[in-house]
Tab-separated table of C-alpha atoms in Angstrom:
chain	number	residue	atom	x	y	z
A	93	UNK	CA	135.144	199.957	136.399
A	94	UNK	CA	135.213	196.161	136.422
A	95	UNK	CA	136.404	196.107	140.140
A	96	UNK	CA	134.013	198.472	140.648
A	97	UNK	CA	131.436	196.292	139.704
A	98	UNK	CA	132.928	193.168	141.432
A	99	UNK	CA	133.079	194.787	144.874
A	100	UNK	CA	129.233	196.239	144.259
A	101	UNK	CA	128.690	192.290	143.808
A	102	UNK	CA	130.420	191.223	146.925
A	103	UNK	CA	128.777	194.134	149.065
A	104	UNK	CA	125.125	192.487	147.696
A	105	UNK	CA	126.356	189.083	148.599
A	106	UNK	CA	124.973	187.177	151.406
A	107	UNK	CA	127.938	185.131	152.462
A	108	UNK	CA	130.201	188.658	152.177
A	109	UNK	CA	128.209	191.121	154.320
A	110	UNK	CA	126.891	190.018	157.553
A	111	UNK	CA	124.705	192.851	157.364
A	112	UNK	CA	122.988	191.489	154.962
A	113	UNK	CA	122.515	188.334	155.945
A	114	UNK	CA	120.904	189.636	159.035
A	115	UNK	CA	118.806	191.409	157.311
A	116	UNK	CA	117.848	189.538	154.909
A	117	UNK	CA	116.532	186.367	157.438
A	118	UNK	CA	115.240	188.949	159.624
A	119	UNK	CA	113.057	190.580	156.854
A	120	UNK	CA	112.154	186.956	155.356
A	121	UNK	CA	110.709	185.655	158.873
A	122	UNK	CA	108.708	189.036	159.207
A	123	UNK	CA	107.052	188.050	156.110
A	124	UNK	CA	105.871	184.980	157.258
A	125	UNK	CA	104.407	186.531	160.245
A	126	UNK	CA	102.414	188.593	158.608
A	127	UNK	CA	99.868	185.476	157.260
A	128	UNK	CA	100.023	183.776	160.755
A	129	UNK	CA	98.856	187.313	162.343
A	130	UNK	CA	95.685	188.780	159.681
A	131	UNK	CA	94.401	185.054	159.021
A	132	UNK	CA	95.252	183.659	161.956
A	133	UNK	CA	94.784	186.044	164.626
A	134	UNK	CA	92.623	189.219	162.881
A	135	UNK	CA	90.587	187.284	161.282
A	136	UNK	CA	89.025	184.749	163.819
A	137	UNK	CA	87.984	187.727	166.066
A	138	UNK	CA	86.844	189.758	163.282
A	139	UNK	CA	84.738	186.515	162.695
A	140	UNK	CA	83.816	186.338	166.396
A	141	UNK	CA	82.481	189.885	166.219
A	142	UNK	CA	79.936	189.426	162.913
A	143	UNK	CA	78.633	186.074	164.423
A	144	UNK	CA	80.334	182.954	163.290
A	145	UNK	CA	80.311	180.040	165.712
A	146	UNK	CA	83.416	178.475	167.897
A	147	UNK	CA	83.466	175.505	166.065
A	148	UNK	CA	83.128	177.247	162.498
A	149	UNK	CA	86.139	179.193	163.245
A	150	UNK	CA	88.406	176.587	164.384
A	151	UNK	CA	87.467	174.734	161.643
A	152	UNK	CA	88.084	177.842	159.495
A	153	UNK	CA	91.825	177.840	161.448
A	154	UNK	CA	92.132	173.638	161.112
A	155	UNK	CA	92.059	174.538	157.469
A	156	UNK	CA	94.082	177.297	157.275
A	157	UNK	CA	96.817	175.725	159.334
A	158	UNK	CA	97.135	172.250	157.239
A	159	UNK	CA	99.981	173.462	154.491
A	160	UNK	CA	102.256	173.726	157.523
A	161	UNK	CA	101.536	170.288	158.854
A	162	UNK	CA	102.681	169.395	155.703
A	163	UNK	CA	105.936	171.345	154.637
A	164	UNK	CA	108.265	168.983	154.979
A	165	UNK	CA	107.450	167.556	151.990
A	166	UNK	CA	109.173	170.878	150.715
A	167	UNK	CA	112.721	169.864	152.205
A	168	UNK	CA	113.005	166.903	150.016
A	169	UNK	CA	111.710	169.297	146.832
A	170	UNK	CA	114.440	171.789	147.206
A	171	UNK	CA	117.168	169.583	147.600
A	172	UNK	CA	116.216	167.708	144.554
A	173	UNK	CA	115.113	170.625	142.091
A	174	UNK	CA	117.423	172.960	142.486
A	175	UNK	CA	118.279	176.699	140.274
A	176	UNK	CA	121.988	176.592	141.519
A	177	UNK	CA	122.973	179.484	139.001
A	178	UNK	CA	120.712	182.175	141.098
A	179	UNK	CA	122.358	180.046	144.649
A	180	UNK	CA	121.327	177.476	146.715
A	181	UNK	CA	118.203	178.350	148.116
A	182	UNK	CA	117.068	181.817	147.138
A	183	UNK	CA	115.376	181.045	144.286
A	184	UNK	CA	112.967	178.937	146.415
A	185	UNK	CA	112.868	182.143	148.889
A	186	UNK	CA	111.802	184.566	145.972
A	187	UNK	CA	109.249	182.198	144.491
A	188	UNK	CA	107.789	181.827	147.737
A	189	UNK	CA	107.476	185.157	148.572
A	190	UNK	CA	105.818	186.054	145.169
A	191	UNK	CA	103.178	183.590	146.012
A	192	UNK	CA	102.503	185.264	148.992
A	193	UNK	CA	102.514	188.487	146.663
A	194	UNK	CA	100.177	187.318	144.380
A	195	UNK	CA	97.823	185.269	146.940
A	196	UNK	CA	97.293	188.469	149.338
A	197	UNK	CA	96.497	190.832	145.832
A	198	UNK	CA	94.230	188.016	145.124
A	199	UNK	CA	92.503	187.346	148.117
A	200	UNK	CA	92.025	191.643	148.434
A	201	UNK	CA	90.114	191.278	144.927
A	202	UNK	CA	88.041	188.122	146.110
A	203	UNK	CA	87.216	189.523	149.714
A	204	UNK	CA	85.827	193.046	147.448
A	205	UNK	CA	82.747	191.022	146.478
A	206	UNK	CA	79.921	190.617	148.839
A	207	UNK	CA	79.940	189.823	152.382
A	208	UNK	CA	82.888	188.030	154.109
A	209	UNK	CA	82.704	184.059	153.201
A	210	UNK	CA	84.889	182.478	155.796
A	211	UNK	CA	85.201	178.934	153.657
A	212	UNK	CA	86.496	181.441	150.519
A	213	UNK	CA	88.724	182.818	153.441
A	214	UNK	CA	89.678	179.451	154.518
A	215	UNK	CA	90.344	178.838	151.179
A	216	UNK	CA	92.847	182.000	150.419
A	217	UNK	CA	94.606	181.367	153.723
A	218	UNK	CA	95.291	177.962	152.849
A	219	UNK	CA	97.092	179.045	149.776
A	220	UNK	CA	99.123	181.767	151.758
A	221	UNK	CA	99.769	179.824	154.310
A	222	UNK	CA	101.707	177.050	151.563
A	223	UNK	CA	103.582	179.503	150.231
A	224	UNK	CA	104.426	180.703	153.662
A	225	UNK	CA	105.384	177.440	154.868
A	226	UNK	CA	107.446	176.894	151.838
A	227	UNK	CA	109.339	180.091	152.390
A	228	UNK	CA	109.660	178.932	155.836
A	229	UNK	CA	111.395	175.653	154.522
A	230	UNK	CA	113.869	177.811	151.971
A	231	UNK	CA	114.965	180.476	154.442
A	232	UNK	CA	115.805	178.328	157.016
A	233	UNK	CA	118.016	176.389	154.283
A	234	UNK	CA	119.118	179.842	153.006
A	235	UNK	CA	120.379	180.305	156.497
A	236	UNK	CA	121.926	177.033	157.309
A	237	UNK	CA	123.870	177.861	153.781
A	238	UNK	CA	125.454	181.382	154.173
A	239	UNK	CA	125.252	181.458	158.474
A	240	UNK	CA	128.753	181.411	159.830
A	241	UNK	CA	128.530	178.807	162.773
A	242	UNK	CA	129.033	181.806	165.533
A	243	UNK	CA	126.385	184.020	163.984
A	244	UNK	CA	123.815	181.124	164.507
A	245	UNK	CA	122.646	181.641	167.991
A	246	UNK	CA	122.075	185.366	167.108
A	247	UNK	CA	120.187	184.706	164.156
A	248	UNK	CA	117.812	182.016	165.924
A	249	UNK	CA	116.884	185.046	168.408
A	250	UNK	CA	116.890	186.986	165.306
A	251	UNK	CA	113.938	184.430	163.163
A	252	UNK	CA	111.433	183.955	166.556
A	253	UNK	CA	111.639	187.694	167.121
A	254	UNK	CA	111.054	188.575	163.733
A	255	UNK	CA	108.475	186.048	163.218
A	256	UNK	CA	106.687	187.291	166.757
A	257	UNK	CA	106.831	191.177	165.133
A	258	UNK	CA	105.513	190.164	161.673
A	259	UNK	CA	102.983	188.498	163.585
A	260	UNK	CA	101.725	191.836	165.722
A	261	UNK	CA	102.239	193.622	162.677
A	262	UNK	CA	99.646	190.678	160.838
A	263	UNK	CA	97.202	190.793	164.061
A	264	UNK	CA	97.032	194.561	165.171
A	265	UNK	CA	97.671	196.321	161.999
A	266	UNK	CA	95.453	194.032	160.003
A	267	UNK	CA	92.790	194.278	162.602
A	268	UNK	CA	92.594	197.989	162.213
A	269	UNK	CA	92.641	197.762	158.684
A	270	UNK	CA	89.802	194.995	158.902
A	271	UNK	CA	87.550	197.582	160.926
A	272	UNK	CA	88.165	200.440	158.913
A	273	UNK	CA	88.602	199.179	155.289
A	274	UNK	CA	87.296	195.536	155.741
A	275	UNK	CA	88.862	192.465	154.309
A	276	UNK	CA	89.539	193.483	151.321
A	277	UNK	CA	91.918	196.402	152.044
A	278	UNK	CA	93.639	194.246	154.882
A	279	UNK	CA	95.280	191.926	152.216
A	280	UNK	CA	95.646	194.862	150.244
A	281	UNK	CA	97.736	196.150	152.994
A	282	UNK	CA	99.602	192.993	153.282
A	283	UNK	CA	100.344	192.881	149.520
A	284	UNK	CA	101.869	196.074	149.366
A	285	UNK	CA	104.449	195.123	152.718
A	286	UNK	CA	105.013	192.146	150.630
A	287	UNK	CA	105.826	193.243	147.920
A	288	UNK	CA	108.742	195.718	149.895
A	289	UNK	CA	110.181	193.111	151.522
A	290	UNK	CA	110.401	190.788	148.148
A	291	UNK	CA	112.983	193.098	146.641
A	292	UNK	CA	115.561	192.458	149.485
A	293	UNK	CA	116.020	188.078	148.049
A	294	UNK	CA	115.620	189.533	144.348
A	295	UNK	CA	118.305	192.023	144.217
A	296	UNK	CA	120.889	190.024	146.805
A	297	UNK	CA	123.038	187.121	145.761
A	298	UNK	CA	124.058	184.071	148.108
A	299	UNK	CA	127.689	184.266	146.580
A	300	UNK	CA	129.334	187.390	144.664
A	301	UNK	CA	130.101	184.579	141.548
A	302	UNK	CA	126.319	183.458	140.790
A	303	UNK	CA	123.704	185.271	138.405
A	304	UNK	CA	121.223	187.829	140.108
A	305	UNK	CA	118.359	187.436	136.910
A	306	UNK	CA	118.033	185.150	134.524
A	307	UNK	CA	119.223	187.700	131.765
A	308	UNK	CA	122.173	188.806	133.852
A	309	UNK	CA	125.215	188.019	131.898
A	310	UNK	CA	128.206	185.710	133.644
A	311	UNK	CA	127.729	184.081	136.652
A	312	UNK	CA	128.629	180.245	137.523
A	313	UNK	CA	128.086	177.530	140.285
A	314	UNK	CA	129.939	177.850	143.424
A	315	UNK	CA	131.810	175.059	144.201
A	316	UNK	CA	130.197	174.642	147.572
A	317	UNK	CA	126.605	174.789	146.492
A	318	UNK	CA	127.583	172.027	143.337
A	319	UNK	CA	128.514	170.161	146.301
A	320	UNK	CA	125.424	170.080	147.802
A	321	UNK	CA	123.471	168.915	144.745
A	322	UNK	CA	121.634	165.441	145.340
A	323	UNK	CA	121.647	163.484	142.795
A	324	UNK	CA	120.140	159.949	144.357
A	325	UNK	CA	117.064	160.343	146.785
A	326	UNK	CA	116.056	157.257	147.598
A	327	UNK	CA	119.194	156.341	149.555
A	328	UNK	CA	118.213	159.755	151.272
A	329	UNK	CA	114.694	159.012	151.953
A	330	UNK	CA	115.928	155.623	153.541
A	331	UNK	CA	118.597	156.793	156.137
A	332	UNK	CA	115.972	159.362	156.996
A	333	UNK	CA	113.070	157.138	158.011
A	334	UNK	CA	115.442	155.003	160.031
A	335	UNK	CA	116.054	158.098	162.003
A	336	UNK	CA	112.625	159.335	162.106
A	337	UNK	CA	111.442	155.855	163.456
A	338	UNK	CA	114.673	155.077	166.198
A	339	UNK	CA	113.180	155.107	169.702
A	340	UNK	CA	114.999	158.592	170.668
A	341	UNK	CA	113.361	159.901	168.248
A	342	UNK	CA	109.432	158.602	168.573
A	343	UNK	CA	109.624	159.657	172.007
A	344	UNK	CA	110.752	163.254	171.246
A	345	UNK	CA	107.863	163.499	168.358
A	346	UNK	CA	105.380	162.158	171.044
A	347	UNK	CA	106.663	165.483	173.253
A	348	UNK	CA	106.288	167.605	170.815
A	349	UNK	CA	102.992	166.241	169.360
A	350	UNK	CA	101.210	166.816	173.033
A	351	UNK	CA	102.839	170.297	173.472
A	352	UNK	CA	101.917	171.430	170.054
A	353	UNK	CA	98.133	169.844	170.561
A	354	UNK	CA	97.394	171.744	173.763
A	355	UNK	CA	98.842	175.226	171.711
A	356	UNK	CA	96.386	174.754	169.057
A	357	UNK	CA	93.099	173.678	171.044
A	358	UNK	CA	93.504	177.218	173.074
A	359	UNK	CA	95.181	178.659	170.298
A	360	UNK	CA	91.947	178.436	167.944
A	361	UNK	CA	89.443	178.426	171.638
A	362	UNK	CA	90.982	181.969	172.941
A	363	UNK	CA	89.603	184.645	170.303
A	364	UNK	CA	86.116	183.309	170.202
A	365	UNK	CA	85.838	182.910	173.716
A	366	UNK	CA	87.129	186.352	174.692
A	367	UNK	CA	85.330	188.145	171.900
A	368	UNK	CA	81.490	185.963	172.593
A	369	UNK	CA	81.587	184.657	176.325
A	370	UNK	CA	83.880	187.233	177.882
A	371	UNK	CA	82.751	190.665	175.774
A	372	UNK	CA	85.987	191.820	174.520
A	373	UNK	CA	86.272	194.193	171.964
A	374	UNK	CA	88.437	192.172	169.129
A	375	UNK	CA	91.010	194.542	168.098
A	376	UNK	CA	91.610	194.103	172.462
A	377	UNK	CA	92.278	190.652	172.119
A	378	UNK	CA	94.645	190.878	169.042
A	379	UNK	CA	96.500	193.529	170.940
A	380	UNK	CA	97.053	191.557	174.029
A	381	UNK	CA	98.146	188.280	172.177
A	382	UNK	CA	100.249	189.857	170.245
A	383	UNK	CA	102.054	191.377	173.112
A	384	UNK	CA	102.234	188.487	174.523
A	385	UNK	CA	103.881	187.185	171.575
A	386	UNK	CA	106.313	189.705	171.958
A	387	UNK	CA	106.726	189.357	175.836
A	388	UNK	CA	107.364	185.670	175.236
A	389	UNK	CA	109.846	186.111	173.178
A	390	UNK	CA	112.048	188.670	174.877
A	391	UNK	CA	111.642	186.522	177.712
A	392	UNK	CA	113.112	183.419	176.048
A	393	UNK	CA	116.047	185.543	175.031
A	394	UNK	CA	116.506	186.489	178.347
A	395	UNK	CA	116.181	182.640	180.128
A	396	UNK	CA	118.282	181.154	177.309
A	397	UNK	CA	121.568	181.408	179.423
A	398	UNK	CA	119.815	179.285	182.230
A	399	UNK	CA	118.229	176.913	179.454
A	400	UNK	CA	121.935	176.198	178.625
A	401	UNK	CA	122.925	175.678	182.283
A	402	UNK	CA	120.316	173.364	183.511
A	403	UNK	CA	119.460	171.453	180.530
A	404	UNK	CA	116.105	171.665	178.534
A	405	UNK	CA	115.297	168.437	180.450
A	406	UNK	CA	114.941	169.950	183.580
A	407	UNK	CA	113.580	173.523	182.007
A	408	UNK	CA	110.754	171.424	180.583
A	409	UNK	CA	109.773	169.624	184.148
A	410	UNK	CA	109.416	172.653	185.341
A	411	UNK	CA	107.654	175.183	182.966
A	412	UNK	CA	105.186	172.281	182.570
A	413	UNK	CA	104.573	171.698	186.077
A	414	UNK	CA	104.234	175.122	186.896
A	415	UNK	CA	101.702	175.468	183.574
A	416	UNK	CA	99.352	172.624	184.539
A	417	UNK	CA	99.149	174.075	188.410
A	418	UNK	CA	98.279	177.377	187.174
A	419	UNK	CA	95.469	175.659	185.046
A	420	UNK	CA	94.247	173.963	187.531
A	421	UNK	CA	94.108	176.837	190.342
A	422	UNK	CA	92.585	178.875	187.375
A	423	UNK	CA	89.905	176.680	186.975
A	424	UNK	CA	89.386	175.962	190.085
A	425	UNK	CA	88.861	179.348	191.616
A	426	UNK	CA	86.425	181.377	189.481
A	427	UNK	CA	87.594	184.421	191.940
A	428	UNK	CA	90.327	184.808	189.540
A	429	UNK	CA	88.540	185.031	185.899
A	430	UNK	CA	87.954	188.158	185.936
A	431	UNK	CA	89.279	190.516	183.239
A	432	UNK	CA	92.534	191.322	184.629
A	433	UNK	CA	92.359	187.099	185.466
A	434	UNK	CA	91.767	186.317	181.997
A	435	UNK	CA	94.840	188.298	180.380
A	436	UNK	CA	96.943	186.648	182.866
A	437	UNK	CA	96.330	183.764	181.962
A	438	UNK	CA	96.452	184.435	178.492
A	439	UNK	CA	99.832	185.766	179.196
A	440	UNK	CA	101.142	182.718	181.016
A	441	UNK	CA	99.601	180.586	179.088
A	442	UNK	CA	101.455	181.323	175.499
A	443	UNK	CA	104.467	182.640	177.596
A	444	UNK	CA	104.696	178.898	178.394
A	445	UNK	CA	104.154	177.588	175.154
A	446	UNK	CA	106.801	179.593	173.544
A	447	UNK	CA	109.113	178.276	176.252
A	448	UNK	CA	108.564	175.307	175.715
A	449	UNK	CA	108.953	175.472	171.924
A	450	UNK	CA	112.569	177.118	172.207
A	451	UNK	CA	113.325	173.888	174.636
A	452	UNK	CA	111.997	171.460	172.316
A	453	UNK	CA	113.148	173.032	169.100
A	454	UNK	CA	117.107	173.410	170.728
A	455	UNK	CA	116.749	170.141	171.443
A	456	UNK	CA	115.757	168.963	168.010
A	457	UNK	CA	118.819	170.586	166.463
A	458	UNK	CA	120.422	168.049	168.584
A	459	UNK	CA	118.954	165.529	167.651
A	460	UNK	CA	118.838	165.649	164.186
A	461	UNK	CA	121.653	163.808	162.302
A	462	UNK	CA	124.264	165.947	160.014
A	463	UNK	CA	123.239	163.785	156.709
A	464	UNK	CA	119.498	164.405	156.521
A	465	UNK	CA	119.532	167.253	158.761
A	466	UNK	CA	117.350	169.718	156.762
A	467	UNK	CA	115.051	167.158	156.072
A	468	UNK	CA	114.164	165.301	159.086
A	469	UNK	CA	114.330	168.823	160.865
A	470	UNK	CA	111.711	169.877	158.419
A	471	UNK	CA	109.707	166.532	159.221
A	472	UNK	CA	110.228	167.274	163.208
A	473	UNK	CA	108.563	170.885	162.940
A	474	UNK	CA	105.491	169.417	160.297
A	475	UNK	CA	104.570	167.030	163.237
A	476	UNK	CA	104.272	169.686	165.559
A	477	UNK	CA	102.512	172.187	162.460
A	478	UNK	CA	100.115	168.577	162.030
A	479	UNK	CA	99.743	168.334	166.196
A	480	UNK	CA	98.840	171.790	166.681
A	481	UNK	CA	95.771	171.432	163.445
A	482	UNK	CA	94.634	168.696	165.412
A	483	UNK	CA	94.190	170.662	168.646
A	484	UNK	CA	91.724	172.941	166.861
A	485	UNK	CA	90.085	170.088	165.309
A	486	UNK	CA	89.041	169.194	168.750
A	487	UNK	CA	88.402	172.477	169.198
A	488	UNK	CA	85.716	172.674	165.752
A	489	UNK	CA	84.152	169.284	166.898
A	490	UNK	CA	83.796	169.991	170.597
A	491	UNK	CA	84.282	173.899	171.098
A	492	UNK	CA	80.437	174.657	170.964
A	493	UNK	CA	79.301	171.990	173.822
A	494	UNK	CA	82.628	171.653	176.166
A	495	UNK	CA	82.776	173.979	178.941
A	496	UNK	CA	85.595	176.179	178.931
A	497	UNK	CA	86.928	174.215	182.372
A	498	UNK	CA	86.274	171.016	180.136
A	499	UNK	CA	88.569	172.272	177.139
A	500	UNK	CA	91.789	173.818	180.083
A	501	UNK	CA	91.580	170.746	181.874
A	502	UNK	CA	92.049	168.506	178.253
A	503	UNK	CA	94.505	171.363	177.091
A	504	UNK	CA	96.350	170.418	180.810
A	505	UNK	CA	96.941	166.874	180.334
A	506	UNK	CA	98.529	167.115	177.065
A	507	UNK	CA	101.006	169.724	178.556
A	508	UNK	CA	101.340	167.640	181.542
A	509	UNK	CA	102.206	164.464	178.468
A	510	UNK	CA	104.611	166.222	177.240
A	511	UNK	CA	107.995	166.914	179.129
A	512	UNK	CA	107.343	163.501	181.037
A	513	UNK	CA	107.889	161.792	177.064
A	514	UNK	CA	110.779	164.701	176.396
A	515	UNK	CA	112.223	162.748	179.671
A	516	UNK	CA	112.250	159.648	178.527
A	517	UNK	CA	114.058	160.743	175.172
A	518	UNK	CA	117.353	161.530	177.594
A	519	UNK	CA	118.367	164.897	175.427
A	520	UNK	CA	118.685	167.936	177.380
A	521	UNK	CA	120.601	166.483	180.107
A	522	UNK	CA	124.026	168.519	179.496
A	523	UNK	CA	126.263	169.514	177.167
A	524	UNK	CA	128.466	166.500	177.359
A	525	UNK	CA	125.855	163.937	176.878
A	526	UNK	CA	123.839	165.916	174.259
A	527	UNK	CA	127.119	165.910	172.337
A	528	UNK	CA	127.987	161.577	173.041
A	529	UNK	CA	123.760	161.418	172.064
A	530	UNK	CA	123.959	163.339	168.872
A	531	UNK	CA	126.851	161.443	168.047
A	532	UNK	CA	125.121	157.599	167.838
């Protein structure tokens, strides 16, 4: 009966059932999708449809978007207060995910009274979107914990599909639940998928030996996860702001800061635009974005191999090149907005900036350094979470009195900014190097 029990353990174990642990990351990354699609895809055009302006939406998005500029103060959190008993990081993952829980029941119960309020919206995605962001920060720990170093590749496919599902799931099935049972039963909705996937990090265990519940009997520290206890910070905090502030890596941030600004100015333009200037129905424009989504990132699985060959250095040249010329002509030639013009350059627009984030966030992961890497990862990704709320604060001060050639043509330059900084950072130039790089 007692091995009985033991091998039921193992089989619910992360680091003993690959299974699992695909599922499990998989499940977790849908999750946070589902936030990033109903407030920050549904929403805006269900906005754009009852009459707010451009600027009050992206202002509405600026807000919404903040708590993920900020997670990396998160990283340093975890490491320090830590539940080792219930594993390494999966008690951050479950109290995450009940916030979520509890945030989307509340918001359902706040959005019930009266018309829709977008700055009480603004307010409830906010919340959401910190405990997203935090479950962001735990999972991707969780992972870096119980991944086998083969499996990783897979399960980085695995989190941006996942993420780019939860996200249709978020836009198109919470804009259909927005038209037909209005805010309220949206985040209803949401709460109830929530609440499904929650079970999968409370009944699991990281390792066979720890405690599922508090009033679980047995259970003890494995010696791997005691290992990774910190027990002085500051030293921490030092070695990683000298690596945050080395030249390498200020160029790279400056990359990634103009990417991540020209994402979030169209990002937060796009659904007003289409919905008030253009006459699309909304639930059209969360379809298409969200298939784009999807496009995108079947399409990054599939140019991966030659990401590998030529080096994210050259990759990035040329995606951006080919980006800013297709603004440009698109601008230039008002032949080509028509409707079919529009969704193709919708389409090649965030099929772009997807590529571009799978170049810049491979080559982070090389440039991070093995001692702080969680950390100054974490502070990498915030900067480009930060860069892309700034692009739709350009977006809430200007959106209502720039020209829509005025706000591509802005969007353009920062895209054009960034790979020729990413260039001057001298990752992504070949295995070999990458490896002699990572090393200093």
């Amino acid at each position: 009966m007692t091995e009985s029990i033991e091998q039921s353990d193992s089989n619910l174990s992360l680091t003993e059932n690959a299974y699992l642990r695909f599922a499990t990351i998989g499940f977790m990354y849908f999750s946070q999708g589902l936030p990033l699609g109903l407030f920050g895809v549904a929403l805006p055009t269900f906005f754009a449809e009852i009459g707010f302006t451009k600027s009050e939406i992206a202002t509405y998005l600026a807000i919404i978007g903040l708590p993920w500029a900020f997670k990396f103060f998160a990283g340093p959190l975890m490491d320090y207060v830590s539940f080792l008993i219930y594993g390494h990081r999966r008690p951050w993952v479950v109290i995450a995910q009940a916030g979520l829980l509890l945030t989307f029941t509340m918001s359902g119960f706040i959005a019930g009274f009266g018309d829709p309020n977008i700055v009480v919206l603004a307010g409830c995605g906010f919340v959401l979107n910190l405990f997203s962001s935090t479950q962001d920060v735990a999972v991707d720990g969780l992972a870096i914990s119980v991944l086998k170093e083969s499996e990783r590749s897979k399960a980085t496919a695995l989190m941006f599909g996942s993420q780019k599902i939860g996200n249709l799931a978020g836009a198109v099935g919470g804009g259909l639940f927005l038209n037909s049972l209005g805010v309220s039963g949206a985040c209803i909705a949401a709460a109830f998928t929530t609440l499904c996937l929650l079970m999968l990090p409370l009944l699991v265990k990281e390792r066979s030996v720890e405690k599922r519940f508090p009033w679980s009997t047995g259970g003890q520290i494995a010696p791997e996860v005691l290992a990774l206890k910190v027990d002085k910070f500051l030293p921490m905090l030092v070695d990683l702001f000298k690596k945050l502030v080395a030249p390498l890596s200020l160029f790279f941030i400056l990359a990634f800061f103009c990417d991540s600004v020209a994402g979030g100015m169209l990002a937060s333009y796009l659904p007003s635009f289409t919905v008030q200037d253009l006459g699309w129905d909304d639930n059209a424009y969360n379809a298409w974005y969200s298939t784009v989504n999807l496009l995108a990132a079947g399409i990054g699985l599939l140019l991966s191999p030659c990401f590998d060959l030529f080096g994210q250095r050259k990759c990035l040249v040329v995606i951006g090149a080919l980006t800013v010329l297709g603004m440009i002509v698109f601008v230039a030639a008002p032949g080509l907005q028509s409707n079919w013009g529009w969704q193709a350059f919708i389409f090649a627009f965030f099929l772009s900036q997807h590529l571009f984030g799978v170049l810049l966030i491979s080559a982070c992961m090389q440039l991070v350094s093995p001692a702080v890497a969680a950390s100054q990862f974490a502070i990498y990704m915030s900067i480009a979470n930060l860069s892309s709320t700034i692009g739709t604060t350009l977006i809430a001060i200007w959106g209502d009195t720039w020209t829509f050639e005025t706000i591509v043509m802005v969007a353009a330059v920062f895209v054009l900014a960034s790979p020729v900084l990413f260039w001057l950072t001298h990752l992504g130039i070949g295995p070999q190097r990458d490896q002699a790089l990572a090393s200093t």
